[in-house]
XYZ file of N, CA, C and O in Angstrom:
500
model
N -20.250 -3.803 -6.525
C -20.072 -4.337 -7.858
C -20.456 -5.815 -7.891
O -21.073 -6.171 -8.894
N -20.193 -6.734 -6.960
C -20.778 -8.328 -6.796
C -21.552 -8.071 -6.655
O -21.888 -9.254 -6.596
N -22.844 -7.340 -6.419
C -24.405 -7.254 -6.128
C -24.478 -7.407 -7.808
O -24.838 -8.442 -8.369
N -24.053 -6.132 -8.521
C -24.587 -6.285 -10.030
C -23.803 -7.207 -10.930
O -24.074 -7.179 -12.131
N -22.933 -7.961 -10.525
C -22.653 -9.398 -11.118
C -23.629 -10.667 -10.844
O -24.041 -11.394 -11.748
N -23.874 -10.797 -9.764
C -24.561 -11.603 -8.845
C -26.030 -11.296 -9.462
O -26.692 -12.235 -9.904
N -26.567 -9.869 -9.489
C -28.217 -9.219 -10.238
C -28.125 -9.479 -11.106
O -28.977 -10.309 -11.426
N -27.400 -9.196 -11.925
C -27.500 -8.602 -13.411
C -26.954 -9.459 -14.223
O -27.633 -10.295 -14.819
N -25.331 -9.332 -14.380
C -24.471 -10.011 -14.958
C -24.793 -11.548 -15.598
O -24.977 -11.958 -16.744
N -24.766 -12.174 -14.281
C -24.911 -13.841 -14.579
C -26.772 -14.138 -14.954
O -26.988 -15.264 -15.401
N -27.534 -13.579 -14.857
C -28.479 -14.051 -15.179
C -29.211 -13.509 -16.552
O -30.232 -13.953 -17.076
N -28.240 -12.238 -17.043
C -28.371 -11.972 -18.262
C -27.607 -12.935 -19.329
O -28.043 -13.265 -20.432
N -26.170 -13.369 -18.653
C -25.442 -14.427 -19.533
C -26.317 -15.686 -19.309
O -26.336 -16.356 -20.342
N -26.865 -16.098 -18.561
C -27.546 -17.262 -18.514
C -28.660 -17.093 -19.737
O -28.922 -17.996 -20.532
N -29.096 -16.143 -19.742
C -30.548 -15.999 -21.116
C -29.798 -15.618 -22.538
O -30.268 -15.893 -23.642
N -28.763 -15.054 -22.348
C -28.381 -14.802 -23.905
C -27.196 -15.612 -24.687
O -26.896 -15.555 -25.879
N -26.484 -16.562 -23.390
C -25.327 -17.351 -24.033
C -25.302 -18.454 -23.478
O -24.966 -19.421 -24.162
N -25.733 -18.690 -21.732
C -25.309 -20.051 -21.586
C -26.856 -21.121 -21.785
O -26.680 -22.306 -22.068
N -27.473 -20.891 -21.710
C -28.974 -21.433 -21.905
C -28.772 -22.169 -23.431
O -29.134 -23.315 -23.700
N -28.140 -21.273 -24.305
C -28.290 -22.016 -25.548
C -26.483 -22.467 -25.806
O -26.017 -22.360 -26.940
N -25.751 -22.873 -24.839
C -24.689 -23.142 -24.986
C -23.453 -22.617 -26.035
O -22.759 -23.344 -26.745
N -23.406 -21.556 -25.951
C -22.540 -20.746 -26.596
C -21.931 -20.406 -25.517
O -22.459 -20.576 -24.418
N -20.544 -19.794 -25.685
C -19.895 -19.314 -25.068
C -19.302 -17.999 -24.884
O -19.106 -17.403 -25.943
N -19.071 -17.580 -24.160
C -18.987 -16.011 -24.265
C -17.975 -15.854 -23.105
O -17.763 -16.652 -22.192
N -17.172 -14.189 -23.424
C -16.017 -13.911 -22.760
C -16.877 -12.289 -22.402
O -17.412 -11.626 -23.291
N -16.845 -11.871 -20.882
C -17.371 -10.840 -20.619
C -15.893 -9.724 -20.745
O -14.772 -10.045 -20.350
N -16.173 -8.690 -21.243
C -15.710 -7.508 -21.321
C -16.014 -6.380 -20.465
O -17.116 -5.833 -20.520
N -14.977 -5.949 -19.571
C -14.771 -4.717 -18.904
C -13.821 -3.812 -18.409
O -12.894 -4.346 -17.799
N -13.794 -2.623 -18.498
C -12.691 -2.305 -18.382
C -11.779 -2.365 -16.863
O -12.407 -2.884 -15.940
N -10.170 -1.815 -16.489
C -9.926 -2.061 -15.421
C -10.246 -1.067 -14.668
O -9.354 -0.221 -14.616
N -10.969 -0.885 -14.193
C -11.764 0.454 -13.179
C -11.430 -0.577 -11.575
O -12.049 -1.601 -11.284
N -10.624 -0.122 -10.977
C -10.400 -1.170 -9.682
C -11.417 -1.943 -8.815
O -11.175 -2.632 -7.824
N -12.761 -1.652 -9.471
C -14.128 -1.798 -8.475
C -13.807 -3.288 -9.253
O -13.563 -4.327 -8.640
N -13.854 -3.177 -10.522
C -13.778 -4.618 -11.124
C -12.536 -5.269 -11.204
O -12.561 -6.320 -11.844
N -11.956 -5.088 -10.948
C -10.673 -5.982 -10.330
C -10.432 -6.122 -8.897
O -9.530 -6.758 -8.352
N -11.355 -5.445 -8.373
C -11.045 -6.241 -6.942
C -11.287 -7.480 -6.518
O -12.125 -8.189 -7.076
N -10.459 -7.945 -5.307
C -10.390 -9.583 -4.851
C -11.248 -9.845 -4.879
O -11.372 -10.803 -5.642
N -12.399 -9.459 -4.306
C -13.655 -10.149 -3.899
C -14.255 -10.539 -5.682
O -14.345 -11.716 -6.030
N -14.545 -9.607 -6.466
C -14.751 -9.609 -7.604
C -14.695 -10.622 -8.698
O -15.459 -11.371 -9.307
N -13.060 -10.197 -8.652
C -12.037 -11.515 -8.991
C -12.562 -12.522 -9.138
O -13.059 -13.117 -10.094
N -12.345 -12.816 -7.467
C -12.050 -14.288 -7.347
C -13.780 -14.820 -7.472
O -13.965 -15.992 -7.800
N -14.664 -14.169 -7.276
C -16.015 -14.344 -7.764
C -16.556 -14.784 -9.023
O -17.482 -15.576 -9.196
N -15.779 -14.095 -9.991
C -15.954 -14.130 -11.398
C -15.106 -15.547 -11.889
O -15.578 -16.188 -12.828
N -13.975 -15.967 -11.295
C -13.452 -17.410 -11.580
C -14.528 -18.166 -11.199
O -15.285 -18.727 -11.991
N -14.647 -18.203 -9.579
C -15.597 -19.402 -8.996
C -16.694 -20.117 -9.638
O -17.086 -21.284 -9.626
N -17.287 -18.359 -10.557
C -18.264 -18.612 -11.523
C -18.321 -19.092 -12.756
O -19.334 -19.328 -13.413
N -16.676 -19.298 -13.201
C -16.534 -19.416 -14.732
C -16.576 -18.562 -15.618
O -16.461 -18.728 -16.833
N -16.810 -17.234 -14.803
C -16.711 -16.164 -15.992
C -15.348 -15.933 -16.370
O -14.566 -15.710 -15.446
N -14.963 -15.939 -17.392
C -13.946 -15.731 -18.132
C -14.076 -14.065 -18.418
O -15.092 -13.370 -18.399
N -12.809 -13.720 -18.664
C -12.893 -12.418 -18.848
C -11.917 -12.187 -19.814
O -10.933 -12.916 -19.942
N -12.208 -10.923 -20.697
C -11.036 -10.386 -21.777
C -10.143 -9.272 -21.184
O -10.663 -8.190 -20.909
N -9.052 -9.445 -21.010
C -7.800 -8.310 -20.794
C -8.472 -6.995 -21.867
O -8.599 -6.895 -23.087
N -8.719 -6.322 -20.983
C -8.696 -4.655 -21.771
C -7.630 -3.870 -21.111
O -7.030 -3.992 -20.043
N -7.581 -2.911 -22.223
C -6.514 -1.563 -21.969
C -7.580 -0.721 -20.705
O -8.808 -0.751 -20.790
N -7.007 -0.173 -19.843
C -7.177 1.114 -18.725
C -7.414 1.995 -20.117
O -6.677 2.088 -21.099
N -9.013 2.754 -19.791
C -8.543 4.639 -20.249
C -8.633 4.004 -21.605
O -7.820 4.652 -22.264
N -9.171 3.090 -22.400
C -9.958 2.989 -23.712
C -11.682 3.423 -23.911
O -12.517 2.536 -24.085
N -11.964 4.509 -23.872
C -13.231 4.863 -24.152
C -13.544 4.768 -26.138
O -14.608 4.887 -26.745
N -12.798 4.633 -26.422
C -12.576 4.083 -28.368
C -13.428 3.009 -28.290
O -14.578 3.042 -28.729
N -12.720 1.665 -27.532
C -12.910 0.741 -27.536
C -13.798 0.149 -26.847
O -13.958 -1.042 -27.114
N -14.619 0.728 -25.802
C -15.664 0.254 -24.973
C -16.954 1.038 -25.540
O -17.243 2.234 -25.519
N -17.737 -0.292 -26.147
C -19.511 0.224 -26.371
C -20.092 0.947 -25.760
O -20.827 1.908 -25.985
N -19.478 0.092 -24.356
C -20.904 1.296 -22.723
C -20.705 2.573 -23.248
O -21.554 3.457 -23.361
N -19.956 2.597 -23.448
C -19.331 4.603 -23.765
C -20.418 4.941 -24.975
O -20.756 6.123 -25.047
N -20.840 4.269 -25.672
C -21.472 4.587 -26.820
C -23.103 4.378 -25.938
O -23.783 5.365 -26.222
N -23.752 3.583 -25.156
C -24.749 3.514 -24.605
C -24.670 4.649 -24.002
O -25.206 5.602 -24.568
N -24.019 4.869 -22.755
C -24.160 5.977 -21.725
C -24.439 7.009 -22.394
O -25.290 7.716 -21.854
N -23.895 7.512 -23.751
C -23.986 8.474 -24.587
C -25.524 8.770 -24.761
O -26.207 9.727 -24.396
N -25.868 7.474 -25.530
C -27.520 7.298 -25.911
C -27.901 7.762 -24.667
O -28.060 8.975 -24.802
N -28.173 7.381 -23.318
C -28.558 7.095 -22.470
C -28.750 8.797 -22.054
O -29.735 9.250 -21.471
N -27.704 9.492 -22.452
C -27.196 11.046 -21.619
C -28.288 11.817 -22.697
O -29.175 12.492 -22.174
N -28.235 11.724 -24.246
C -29.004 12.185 -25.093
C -30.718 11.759 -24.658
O -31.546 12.667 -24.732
N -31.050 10.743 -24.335
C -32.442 10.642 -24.077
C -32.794 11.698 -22.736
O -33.830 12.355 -22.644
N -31.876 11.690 -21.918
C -32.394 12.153 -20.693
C -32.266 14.013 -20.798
O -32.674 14.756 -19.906
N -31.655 14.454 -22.004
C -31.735 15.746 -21.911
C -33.173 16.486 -22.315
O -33.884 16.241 -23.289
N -33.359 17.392 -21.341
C -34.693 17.843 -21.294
C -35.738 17.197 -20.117
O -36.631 17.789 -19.511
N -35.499 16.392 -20.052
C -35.898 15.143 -18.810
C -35.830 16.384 -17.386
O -34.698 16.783 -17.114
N -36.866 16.878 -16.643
C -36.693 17.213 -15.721
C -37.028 16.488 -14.726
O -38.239 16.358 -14.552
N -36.032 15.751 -13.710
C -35.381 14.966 -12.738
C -35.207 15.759 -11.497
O -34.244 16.524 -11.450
N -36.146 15.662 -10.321
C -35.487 16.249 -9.408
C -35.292 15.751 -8.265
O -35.357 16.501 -7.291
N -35.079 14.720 -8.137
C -34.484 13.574 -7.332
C -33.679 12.759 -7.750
O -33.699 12.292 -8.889
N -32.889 12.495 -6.893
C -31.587 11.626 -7.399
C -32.430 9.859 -7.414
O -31.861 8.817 -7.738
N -33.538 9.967 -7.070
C -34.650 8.597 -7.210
C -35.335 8.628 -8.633
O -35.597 7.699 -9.396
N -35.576 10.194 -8.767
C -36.511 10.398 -10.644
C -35.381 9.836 -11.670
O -35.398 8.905 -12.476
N -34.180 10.994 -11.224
C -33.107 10.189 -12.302
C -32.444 8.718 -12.037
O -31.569 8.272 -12.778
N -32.720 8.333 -11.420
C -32.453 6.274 -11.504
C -33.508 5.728 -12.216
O -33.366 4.871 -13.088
N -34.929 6.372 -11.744
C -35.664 5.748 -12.602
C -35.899 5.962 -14.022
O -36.351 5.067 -14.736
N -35.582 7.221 -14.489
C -35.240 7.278 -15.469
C -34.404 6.402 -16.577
O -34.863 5.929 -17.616
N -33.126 6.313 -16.112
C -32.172 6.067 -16.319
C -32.397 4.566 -16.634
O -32.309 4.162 -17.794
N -32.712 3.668 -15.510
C -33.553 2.510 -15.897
C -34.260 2.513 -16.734
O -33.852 1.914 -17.729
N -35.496 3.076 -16.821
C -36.321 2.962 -17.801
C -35.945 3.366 -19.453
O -36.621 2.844 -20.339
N -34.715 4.421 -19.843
C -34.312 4.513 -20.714
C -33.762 3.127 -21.432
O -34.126 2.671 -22.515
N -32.458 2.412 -20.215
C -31.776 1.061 -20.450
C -32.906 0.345 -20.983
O -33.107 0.377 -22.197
N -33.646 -0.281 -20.233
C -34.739 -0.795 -20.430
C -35.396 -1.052 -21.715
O -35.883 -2.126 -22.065
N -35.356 0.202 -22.480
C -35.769 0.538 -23.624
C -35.081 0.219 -24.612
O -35.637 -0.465 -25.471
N -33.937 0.534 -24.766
C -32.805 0.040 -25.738
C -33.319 -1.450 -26.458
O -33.625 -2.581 -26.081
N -33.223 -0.809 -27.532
C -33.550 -1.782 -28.735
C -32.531 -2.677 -28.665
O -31.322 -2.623 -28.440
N -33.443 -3.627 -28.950
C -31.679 -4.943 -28.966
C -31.327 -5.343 -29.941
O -30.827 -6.456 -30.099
N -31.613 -4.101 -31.221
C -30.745 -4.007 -32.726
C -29.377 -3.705 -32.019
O -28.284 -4.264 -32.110
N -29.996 -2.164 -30.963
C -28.698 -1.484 -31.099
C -27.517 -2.261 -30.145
O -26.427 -2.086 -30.688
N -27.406 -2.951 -29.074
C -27.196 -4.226 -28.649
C -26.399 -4.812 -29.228
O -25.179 -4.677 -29.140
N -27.067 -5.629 -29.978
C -26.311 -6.310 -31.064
C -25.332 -5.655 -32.074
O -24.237 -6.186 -32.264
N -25.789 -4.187 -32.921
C -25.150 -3.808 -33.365
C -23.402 -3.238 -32.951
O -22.422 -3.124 -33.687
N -23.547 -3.009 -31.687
C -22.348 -2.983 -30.656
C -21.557 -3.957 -30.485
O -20.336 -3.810 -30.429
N -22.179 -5.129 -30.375
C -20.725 -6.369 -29.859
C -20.722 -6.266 -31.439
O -19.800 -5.456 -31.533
N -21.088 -6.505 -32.702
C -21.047 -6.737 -33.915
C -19.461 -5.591 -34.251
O -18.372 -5.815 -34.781
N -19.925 -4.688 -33.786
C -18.952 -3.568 -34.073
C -17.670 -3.870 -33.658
O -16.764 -3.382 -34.333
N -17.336 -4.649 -32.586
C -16.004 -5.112 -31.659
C -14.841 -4.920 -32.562
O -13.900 -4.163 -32.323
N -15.033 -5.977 -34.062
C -13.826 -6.708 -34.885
C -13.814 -5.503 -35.356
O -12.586 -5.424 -35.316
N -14.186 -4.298 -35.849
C -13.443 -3.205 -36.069
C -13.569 -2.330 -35.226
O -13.485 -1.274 -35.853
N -13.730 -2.101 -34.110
C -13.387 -0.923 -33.021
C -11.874 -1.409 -33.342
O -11.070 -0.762 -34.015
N -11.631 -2.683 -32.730
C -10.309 -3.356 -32.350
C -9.019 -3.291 -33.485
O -7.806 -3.319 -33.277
N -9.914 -3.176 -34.982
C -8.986 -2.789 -36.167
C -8.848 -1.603 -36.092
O -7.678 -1.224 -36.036
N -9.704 -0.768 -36.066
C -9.459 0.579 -35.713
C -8.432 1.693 -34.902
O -7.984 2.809 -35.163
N -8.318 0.633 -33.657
C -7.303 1.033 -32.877
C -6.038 0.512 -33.196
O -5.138 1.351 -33.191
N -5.723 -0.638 -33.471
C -4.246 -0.934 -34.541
C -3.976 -0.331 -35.267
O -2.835 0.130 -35.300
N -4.940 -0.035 -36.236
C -4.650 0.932 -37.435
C -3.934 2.625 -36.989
O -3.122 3.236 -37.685
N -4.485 3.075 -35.722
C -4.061 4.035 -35.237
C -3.445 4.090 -34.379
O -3.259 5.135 -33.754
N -2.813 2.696 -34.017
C -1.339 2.543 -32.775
C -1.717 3.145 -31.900
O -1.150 4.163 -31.503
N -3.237 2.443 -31.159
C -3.697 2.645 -30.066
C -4.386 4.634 -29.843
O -5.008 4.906 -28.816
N -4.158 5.634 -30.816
C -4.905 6.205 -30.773
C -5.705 6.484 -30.809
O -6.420 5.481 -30.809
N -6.756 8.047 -30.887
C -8.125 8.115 -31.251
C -8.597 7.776 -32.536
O -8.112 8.173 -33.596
N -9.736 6.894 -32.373
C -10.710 6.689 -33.031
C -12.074 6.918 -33.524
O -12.806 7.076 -32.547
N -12.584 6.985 -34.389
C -14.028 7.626 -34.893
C -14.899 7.024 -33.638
O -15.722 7.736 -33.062
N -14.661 5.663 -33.257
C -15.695 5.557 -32.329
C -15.603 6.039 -30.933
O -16.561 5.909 -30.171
């Protein structure tokens, strides 16, 4: 998981928030890979700030709405290596319009009403 903080993470926040000095709070859920020490204490050192989420909110987490996209593109997709489907899979991400992107963190202030409104139950999203 520090490989794709270290890859991914910080040098995507560097192009979309800290470059133009905005600030931003990364979101993830508690899956123990991302709360582990090493992790952790990685993500302070770095200044990443992080938002407290609920365990076991798939309502409230976008990825859930990507992976979705992500599962719908690849059906029909014949993959027969566990190497075809990464590259796939990449190349789908890859693709993602960065309406839909945007339209996701945009969505946050009512996922988050959404789930109040239903005292933490299911939600349309």
């Amino acid at each position: 998981m520090l490989q794709i903080y270290k890859k991914a993470l910080l040098p995507s926040a560097k192009r979309g928030f800290i470059s133009k000095n905005e600030d931003w709070i990364f979101q993830e859920d508690n899956d123990p890979k991302h709360r582990s020490k090493l992790c952790t204490e990685w993500k302070n050192q770095s200044g990443i700030v992080t938002f407290n989420w609920p365990s076991q909110s798939p309502d409230a987490n976008p990825i859930e709405n990507v992976w979705a996209y992500i599962k719908q593109k690849l059906r029909g997709k014949r993959t027969h290596t566990l190497k075809q489907l990464s590259c796939e899979i990449r190349r789908i991400w890859r693709s993602l319009p960065l309406e839909y992107a945007v339209n996701l963190v945009e969505s946050m202030p009512r996922r988050c009403q959404a789930i109040i409104d239903a005292d933490g139950d299911w939600t349309h999203y």
